[in-house]
PDB file of C-alpha atoms and ligand atoms in Angstrom:
ATOM      1  CA  ASP A   1       0.793 -21.296   0.589  1.00  0.00           C
ATOM      2  CA  GLU A   2      -0.756 -20.227  -2.509  1.00  0.00           C
ATOM      3  CA  VAL A   3      -3.682 -17.802  -3.405  1.00  0.00           C
ATOM      4  CA  ILE A   4      -6.869 -18.959  -4.167  1.00  0.00           C
ATOM      5  CA  ARG A   5      -9.302 -16.307  -4.157  1.00  0.00           C
ATOM      6  CA  LYS A   6      -8.498 -12.374  -2.922  1.00  0.00           C
ATOM      7  CA  ALA A   7     -10.976  -9.801  -3.128  1.00  0.00           C
ATOM      8  CA  PHE A   8     -12.651  -6.750  -1.328  1.00  0.00           C
ATOM      9  CA  MET A   9     -15.397  -7.579   0.691  1.00  0.00           C
ATOM     10  CA  VAL A  10     -17.491  -6.287   3.629  1.00  0.00           C
ATOM     11  CA  LYS A  11     -17.055  -8.108   6.965  1.00  0.00           C
ATOM     12  CA  ARG A  12     -19.491  -8.207  10.106  1.00  0.00           C
ATOM     13  CA  SER A  13     -17.463  -7.818  13.315  1.00  0.00           C
ATOM     14  CA  GLN A  14     -17.239 -11.360  15.534  1.00  0.00           C
ATOM     15  CA  ASN A  15     -17.606  -9.588  18.129  1.00  0.00           C
ATOM     16  CA  LYS A  16     -15.499 -12.035  20.115  1.00  0.00           C
ATOM     17  CA  LYS A  17     -15.169  -9.926  23.079  1.00  0.00           C
ATOM     18  CA  ILE A  18     -18.331  -9.592  25.159  1.00  0.00           C
ATOM     19  CA  PHE A  19     -18.684  -5.573  24.947  1.00  0.00           C
ATOM     20  CA  THR A  20     -17.277  -4.991  21.628  1.00  0.00           C
ATOM     21  CA  PRO A  21     -19.554  -2.910  19.019  1.00  0.00           C
ATOM     22  CA  VAL A  22     -21.319  -4.508  15.723  1.00  0.00           C
ATOM     23  CA  ASN A  23     -19.833  -3.029  12.524  1.00  0.00           C
ATOM     24  CA  TYR A  24     -19.019  -3.601   9.033  1.00  0.00           C
ATOM     25  CA  LYS A  25     -15.436  -2.790   7.598  1.00  0.00           C
ATOM     26  CA  GLU A  26     -14.372  -3.188   4.111  1.00  0.00           C
ATOM     27  CA  ARG A  27     -11.266  -5.629   4.421  1.00  0.00           C
ATOM     28  CA  TRP A  28      -8.797  -7.240   2.017  1.00  0.00           C
ATOM     29  CA  PHE A  29      -9.560 -11.160   2.113  1.00  0.00           C
ATOM     30  CA  ILE A  30      -7.183 -13.969   0.883  1.00  0.00           C
ATOM     31  CA  LEU A  31      -7.953 -17.675   0.688  1.00  0.00           C
ATOM     32  CA  THR A  32      -5.337 -20.006   1.015  1.00  0.00           C
ATOM     33  CA  ARG A  33      -5.518 -23.891   1.467  1.00  0.00           C
ATOM     34  CA  LYS A  34      -4.617 -23.374   5.276  1.00  0.00           C
ATOM     35  CA  TYR A  35      -6.138 -19.777   6.031  1.00  0.00           C
ATOM     36  CA  LEU A  36      -8.947 -17.400   5.089  1.00  0.00           C
ATOM     37  CA  ILE A  37      -7.200 -13.973   6.348  1.00  0.00           C
ATOM     38  CA  TYR A  38      -8.192 -10.570   6.091  1.00  0.00           C
ATOM     39  CA  TYR A  39      -5.810  -7.029   5.962  1.00  0.00           C
ATOM     40  CA  ASP A  40      -7.190  -3.787   6.603  1.00  0.00           C
ATOM     41  CA  SER A  41      -6.039  -2.987   2.924  1.00  0.00           C
ATOM     42  CA  ASP A  42      -3.672  -4.514  -0.283  1.00  0.00           C
ATOM     43  CA  GLY A  43      -0.762  -3.464  -0.948  1.00  0.00           C
ATOM     44  CA  GLN A  44       2.780  -3.758   1.155  1.00  0.00           C
ATOM     45  CA  LYS A  45       1.948  -2.299   3.536  1.00  0.00           C
ATOM     46  CA  ARG A  46      -1.339  -3.838   4.534  1.00  0.00           C
ATOM     47  CA  LYS A  47      -2.172  -4.985   8.149  1.00  0.00           C
ATOM     48  CA  GLU A  48      -3.732  -8.677   9.030  1.00  0.00           C
ATOM     49  CA  ARG A  49      -6.720  -8.441  10.932  1.00  0.00           C
ATOM     50  CA  GLY A  50      -7.239 -11.709  11.416  1.00  0.00           C
ATOM     51  CA  ARG A  51      -7.241 -15.526  10.368  1.00  0.00           C
ATOM     52  CA  ILE A  52      -9.612 -18.429  10.492  1.00  0.00           C
ATOM     53  CA  PRO A  53      -7.813 -21.568   9.679  1.00  0.00           C
ATOM     54  CA  THR A  54      -9.792 -23.570   6.925  1.00  0.00           C
ATOM     55  CA  ASP A  55      -9.752 -26.823   9.268  1.00  0.00           C
ATOM     56  CA  ALA A  56     -11.848 -24.760  11.747  1.00  0.00           C
ATOM     57  CA  ILE A  57     -14.756 -24.141   9.282  1.00  0.00           C
ATOM     58  CA  HIS A  58     -17.741 -26.150   9.601  1.00  0.00           C
ATOM     59  CA  THR A  59     -20.459 -23.649   7.791  1.00  0.00           C
ATOM     60  CA  VAL A  60     -20.499 -21.874   4.298  1.00  0.00           C
ATOM     61  CA  GLU A  61     -23.293 -20.584   3.394  1.00  0.00           C
ATOM     62  CA  GLN A  62     -25.650 -17.029   1.997  1.00  0.00           C
ATOM     63  CA  ALA A  63     -26.932 -15.502   4.578  1.00  0.00           C
ATOM     64  CA  GLN A  64     -29.361 -12.445   5.335  1.00  0.00           C
ATOM     65  CA  LEU A  65     -27.702  -9.302   6.574  1.00  0.00           C
ATOM     66  CA  GLY A  66     -31.289  -7.031   6.870  1.00  0.00           C
ATOM     67  CA  GLU A  67     -29.114  -4.682   8.953  1.00  0.00           C
ATOM     68  CA  LEU A  68     -26.525  -4.137   6.521  1.00  0.00           C
ATOM     69  CA  SER A  69     -28.233  -2.125   4.183  1.00  0.00           C
ATOM     70  CA  LYS A  70     -28.879   0.223   7.022  1.00  0.00           C
ATOM     71  CA  GLN A  71     -25.331   0.863   7.768  1.00  0.00           C
ATOM     72  CA  ILE A  72     -23.386   2.820   6.472  1.00  0.00           C
ATOM     73  CA  LEU A  73     -21.156   1.503   3.900  1.00  0.00           C
ATOM     74  CA  ASP A  74     -20.249   3.985   1.698  1.00  0.00           C
ATOM     75  CA  GLY A  75     -22.561   6.935   2.547  1.00  0.00           C
ATOM     76  CA  ASP A  76     -25.521   5.901   0.675  1.00  0.00           C
ATOM     77  CA  ASN A  77     -27.484   2.930   1.911  1.00  0.00           C
ATOM     78  CA  ASP A  78     -28.878   1.470  -1.397  1.00  0.00           C
ATOM     79  CA  LYS A  79     -25.907   2.241  -3.088  1.00  0.00           C
ATOM     80  CA  SER A  80     -23.532   0.061  -1.214  1.00  0.00           C
ATOM     81  CA  PRO A  81     -21.431  -2.158  -3.413  1.00  0.00           C
ATOM     82  CA  TYR A  82     -21.355  -4.871  -0.842  1.00  0.00           C
ATOM     83  CA  ARG A  83     -24.754  -6.317  -1.376  1.00  0.00           C
ATOM     84  CA  TYR A  84     -24.420 -10.257  -1.210  1.00  0.00           C
ATOM     85  CA  PRO A  85     -23.813 -11.707   2.241  1.00  0.00           C
ATOM     86  CA  PHE A  86     -22.361 -15.169   3.050  1.00  0.00           C
ATOM     87  CA  GLN A  87     -21.022 -16.641   5.998  1.00  0.00           C
ATOM     88  CA  VAL A  88     -18.201 -18.720   7.532  1.00  0.00           C
ATOM     89  CA  GLY A  89     -18.851 -20.744  11.018  1.00  0.00           C
ATOM     90  CA  TYR A  90     -16.322 -22.335  12.773  1.00  0.00           C
ATOM     91  CA  SER A  91     -15.152 -23.198  15.916  1.00  0.00           C
ATOM     92  CA  GLU A  92     -11.951 -22.246  18.015  1.00  0.00           C
ATOM     93  CA  GLN A  93     -10.689 -23.060  21.349  1.00  0.00           C
ATOM     94  CA  ASN A  94     -14.268 -24.887  22.154  1.00  0.00           C
ATOM     95  CA  SER A  95     -15.799 -20.977  20.831  1.00  0.00           C
ATOM     96  CA  ASP A  96     -18.114 -20.993  18.029  1.00  0.00           C
ATOM     97  CA  TYR A  97     -18.073 -17.828  15.857  1.00  0.00           C
ATOM     98  CA  THR A  98     -19.509 -16.804  12.789  1.00  0.00           C
ATOM     99  CA  LEU A  99     -18.264 -14.401  10.020  1.00  0.00           C
ATOM    100  CA  TYR A 100     -20.722 -12.606   7.868  1.00  0.00           C
ATOM    101  CA  LEU A 101     -19.001 -11.508   4.739  1.00  0.00           C
ATOM    102  CA  ALA A 102     -20.448  -9.506   1.657  1.00  0.00           C
ATOM    103  CA  ALA A 103     -19.342  -9.759  -1.774  1.00  0.00           C
ATOM    104  CA  LYS A 104     -20.103  -6.702  -4.705  1.00  0.00           C
ATOM    105  CA  GLU A 105     -21.498  -9.299  -6.718  1.00  0.00           C
ATOM    106  CA  HIS A 106     -24.040 -12.543  -6.778  1.00  0.00           C
ATOM    107  CA  SER A 107     -21.488 -14.417  -8.699  1.00  0.00           C
ATOM    108  CA  GLU A 108     -18.481 -13.508  -6.537  1.00  0.00           C
ATOM    109  CA  ARG A 109     -20.360 -14.840  -3.758  1.00  0.00           C
ATOM    110  CA  LEU A 110     -20.754 -18.269  -5.239  1.00  0.00           C
ATOM    111  CA  ASP A 111     -17.342 -18.382  -6.383  1.00  0.00           C
ATOM    112  CA  TRP A 112     -16.397 -17.717  -2.853  1.00  0.00           C
ATOM    113  CA  ILE A 113     -18.676 -20.219  -1.382  1.00  0.00           C
ATOM    114  CA  HIS A 114     -17.519 -22.599  -3.617  1.00  0.00           C
ATOM    115  CA  ALA A 115     -13.857 -22.147  -3.343  1.00  0.00           C
ATOM    116  CA  ILE A 116     -14.050 -22.061   0.543  1.00  0.00           C
ATOM    117  CA  ARG A 117     -16.369 -25.279   0.389  1.00  0.00           C
ATOM    118  CA  THR A 118     -13.821 -26.940  -2.148  1.00  0.00           C
ATOM    119  CA  VAL A 119     -10.768 -26.050   0.489  1.00  0.00           C
ATOM    120  CA  CYS A 120     -12.625 -27.436   3.305  1.00  0.00           C
ATOM    121  CA  ILE A 121     -13.549 -30.441   1.601  1.00  0.00           C
ATOM    122  CA  SER A 122     -12.423 -33.057   4.088  1.00  0.00           C
ATOM    123  CA  ASN A 123     -14.277 -31.021   7.197  1.00  0.00           C
ATOM    124  CA  THR A 124     -17.183 -32.502   8.283  1.00  0.00           C
ATOM    125  CA  ARG A 125     -19.740 -29.738   7.612  1.00  0.00           C
ATOM    126  CA  ARG A 126     -23.010 -29.018   9.753  1.00  0.00           C
ATOM    127  CA  ALA A 127     -26.070 -29.816   8.540  1.00  0.00           C
ATOM    128  CA  ARG A 128     -27.986 -27.226   9.878  1.00  0.00           C
ATOM    129  CA  TYR A 129     -27.118 -23.318  10.130  1.00  0.00           C
ATOM    130  CA  HIS A 130     -28.721 -20.011  10.916  1.00  0.00           C
ATOM    131  CA  PRO A 131     -29.510 -17.281   7.767  1.00  0.00           C
ATOM    132  CA  ALA A 132     -29.326 -14.507   9.676  1.00  0.00           C
ATOM    133  CA  VAL A 133     -27.452 -13.060  12.969  1.00  0.00           C
ATOM    134  CA  TYR A 134     -27.927 -13.325  16.647  1.00  0.00           C
ATOM    135  CA  SER A 135     -28.314 -10.121  18.076  1.00  0.00           C
ATOM    136  CA  ALA A 136     -30.424  -8.386  20.630  1.00  0.00           C
ATOM    137  CA  ARG A 137     -30.837 -11.329  22.126  1.00  0.00           C
ATOM    138  CA  ARG A 138     -32.405 -13.579  19.709  1.00  0.00           C
ATOM    139  CA  TRP A 139     -31.785 -15.118  16.117  1.00  0.00           C
ATOM    140  CA  TRP A 140     -33.265 -12.878  13.482  1.00  0.00           C
ATOM    141  CA  CYS A 141     -34.173 -15.727  11.026  1.00  0.00           C
ATOM    142  CA  CYS A 142     -36.063 -17.894  13.464  1.00  0.00           C
ATOM    143  CA  ASP A 143     -36.584 -16.049  16.842  1.00  0.00           C
ATOM    144  CA  ALA A 144     -34.682 -18.364  18.785  1.00  0.00           C
ATOM    145  CA  GLU A 145     -33.761 -17.030  21.660  1.00  0.00           C
ATOM    146  CA  ARG A 146     -30.568 -18.920  22.769  1.00  0.00           C
ATOM    147  CA  LYS A 147     -27.581 -18.267  21.155  1.00  0.00           C
ATOM    148  CA  THR A 148     -27.180 -21.566  20.809  1.00  0.00           C
ATOM    149  CA  ALA A 149     -30.155 -22.797  19.219  1.00  0.00           C
ATOM    150  CA  PRO A 150     -29.724 -25.451  16.373  1.00  0.00           C
ATOM    151  CA  GLY A 151     -29.524 -23.950  13.317  1.00  0.00           C
ATOM    152  CA  CYS A 152     -33.374 -23.479  11.690  1.00  0.00           C
ATOM    153  CA  SER A 153     -32.159 -24.140   8.088  1.00  0.00           C
ATOM    154  CA  LEU A 154     -30.800 -27.205   6.175  1.00  0.00           C
ATOM    155  CA  ALA A 155     -27.230 -26.654   4.706  1.00  0.00           C
ATOM    156  CA  SER A 156     -26.756 -27.012   0.793  1.00  0.00           C
ATOM    157  CA  LEU A 157     -24.482 -29.686  -0.251  1.00  0.00           C
TER     158      LEU A 157
HETATM  159  C1  4IP B   1     -13.824  -3.915  15.675  1.00  0.00           C
HETATM  160  O1  4IP B   1     -14.627  -2.580  15.810  1.00  0.00           O
HETATM  161  C2  4IP B   1     -13.419  -4.383  14.016  1.00  0.00           C
HETATM  162  O2  4IP B   1     -15.292  -4.550  13.746  1.00  0.00           O
HETATM  163  C3  4IP B   1     -13.017  -5.511  14.353  1.00  0.00           C
HETATM  164  O3  4IP B   1     -12.925  -5.997  12.804  1.00  0.00           O
HETATM  165  C4  4IP B   1     -13.639  -6.577  15.399  1.00  0.00           C
HETATM  166  O4  4IP B   1     -12.777  -7.390  15.282  1.00  0.00           O
HETATM  167  C5  4IP B   1     -13.708  -6.137  16.399  1.00  0.00           C
HETATM  168  O5  4IP B   1     -14.446  -7.026  17.272  1.00  0.00           O
HETATM  169  C6  4IP B   1     -14.418  -5.263  16.655  1.00  0.00           C
HETATM  170  O6  4IP B   1     -14.831  -4.554  17.941  1.00  0.00           O
HETATM  171  P1  4IP B   1     -13.707  -1.400  16.002  1.00  0.00           P
HETATM  172  O7  4IP B   1     -12.891  -1.053  14.999  1.00  0.00           O
HETATM  173  O8  4IP B   1     -14.960  -0.334  15.976  1.00  0.00           O
HETATM  174  O9  4IP B   1     -13.123  -1.482  17.050  1.00  0.00           O
HETATM  175  P2  4IP B   1     -11.828  -6.053  12.092  1.00  0.00           P
HETATM  176  O10 4IP B   1     -10.576  -7.116  13.129  1.00  0.00           O
HETATM  177  O11 4IP B   1     -11.890  -6.344  10.586  1.00  0.00           O
HETATM  178  O12 4IP B   1     -11.461  -4.516  12.489  1.00  0.00           O
HETATM  179  P3  4IP B   1     -12.966  -9.304  14.661  1.00  0.00           P
HETATM  180  O13 4IP B   1     -13.139 -10.523  15.337  1.00  0.00           O
HETATM  181  O14 4IP B   1     -14.147  -8.918  13.686  1.00  0.00           O
HETATM  182  O15 4IP B   1     -12.087  -9.332  13.457  1.00  0.00           O
HETATM  183  P4  4IP B   1     -13.977  -7.949  18.248  1.00  0.00           P
HETATM  184  O16 4IP B   1     -14.692  -8.410  19.502  1.00  0.00           O
HETATM  185  O17 4IP B   1     -13.816  -9.249  17.518  1.00  0.00           O
HETATM  186  O18 4IP B   1     -12.317  -7.578  18.835  1.00  0.00           O
HETATM  187 ZN1   ZN B   2     -32.684 -19.208  12.762  1.00  0.00          ZN
END
């Protein structure tokens, strides 16, 4: 499958399991027509950490990650090279997940959003989404307490 985009970005843990930590890891991302895949590094010995089937994606939007600046990414908070978050929402086996990513440049973030949307052109994108994260039993964008609360913001066209 042809590589459409690739780059190092930081990802927030998706916490598919209930008791796993919330953390941020730098990963090597590759977008193909069929998958968004992340590896622990680039090069020959890279190990795959996860993949999202593009046909499962329903949301591709910018994001707000206030907590990102508080996490240690490269030692010094304000100097983190990954300052431009966005999100990829998808559903798999009746569960809904959001992968929060952060790019190094605003233009790079826009390019990724555009590329993923283009690959997902025939998917039904959801009309609403939450810009921020769900953590400590609330959505930090709108204070809704249920994880399944309908999105508080309108998705862009
Ligand atoms: C892990 O934390 C990593 O953040 C994983 O990301 C993440 O999986 C795990 O969450 C989380 O527990 P530790 O490295 O401290 O164990 P990565 O796969 O990039 O290493 P995701 O799903 O985000 O890939 P779970 O609950 O989803 O496994
Ligand atoms: Zn919200």
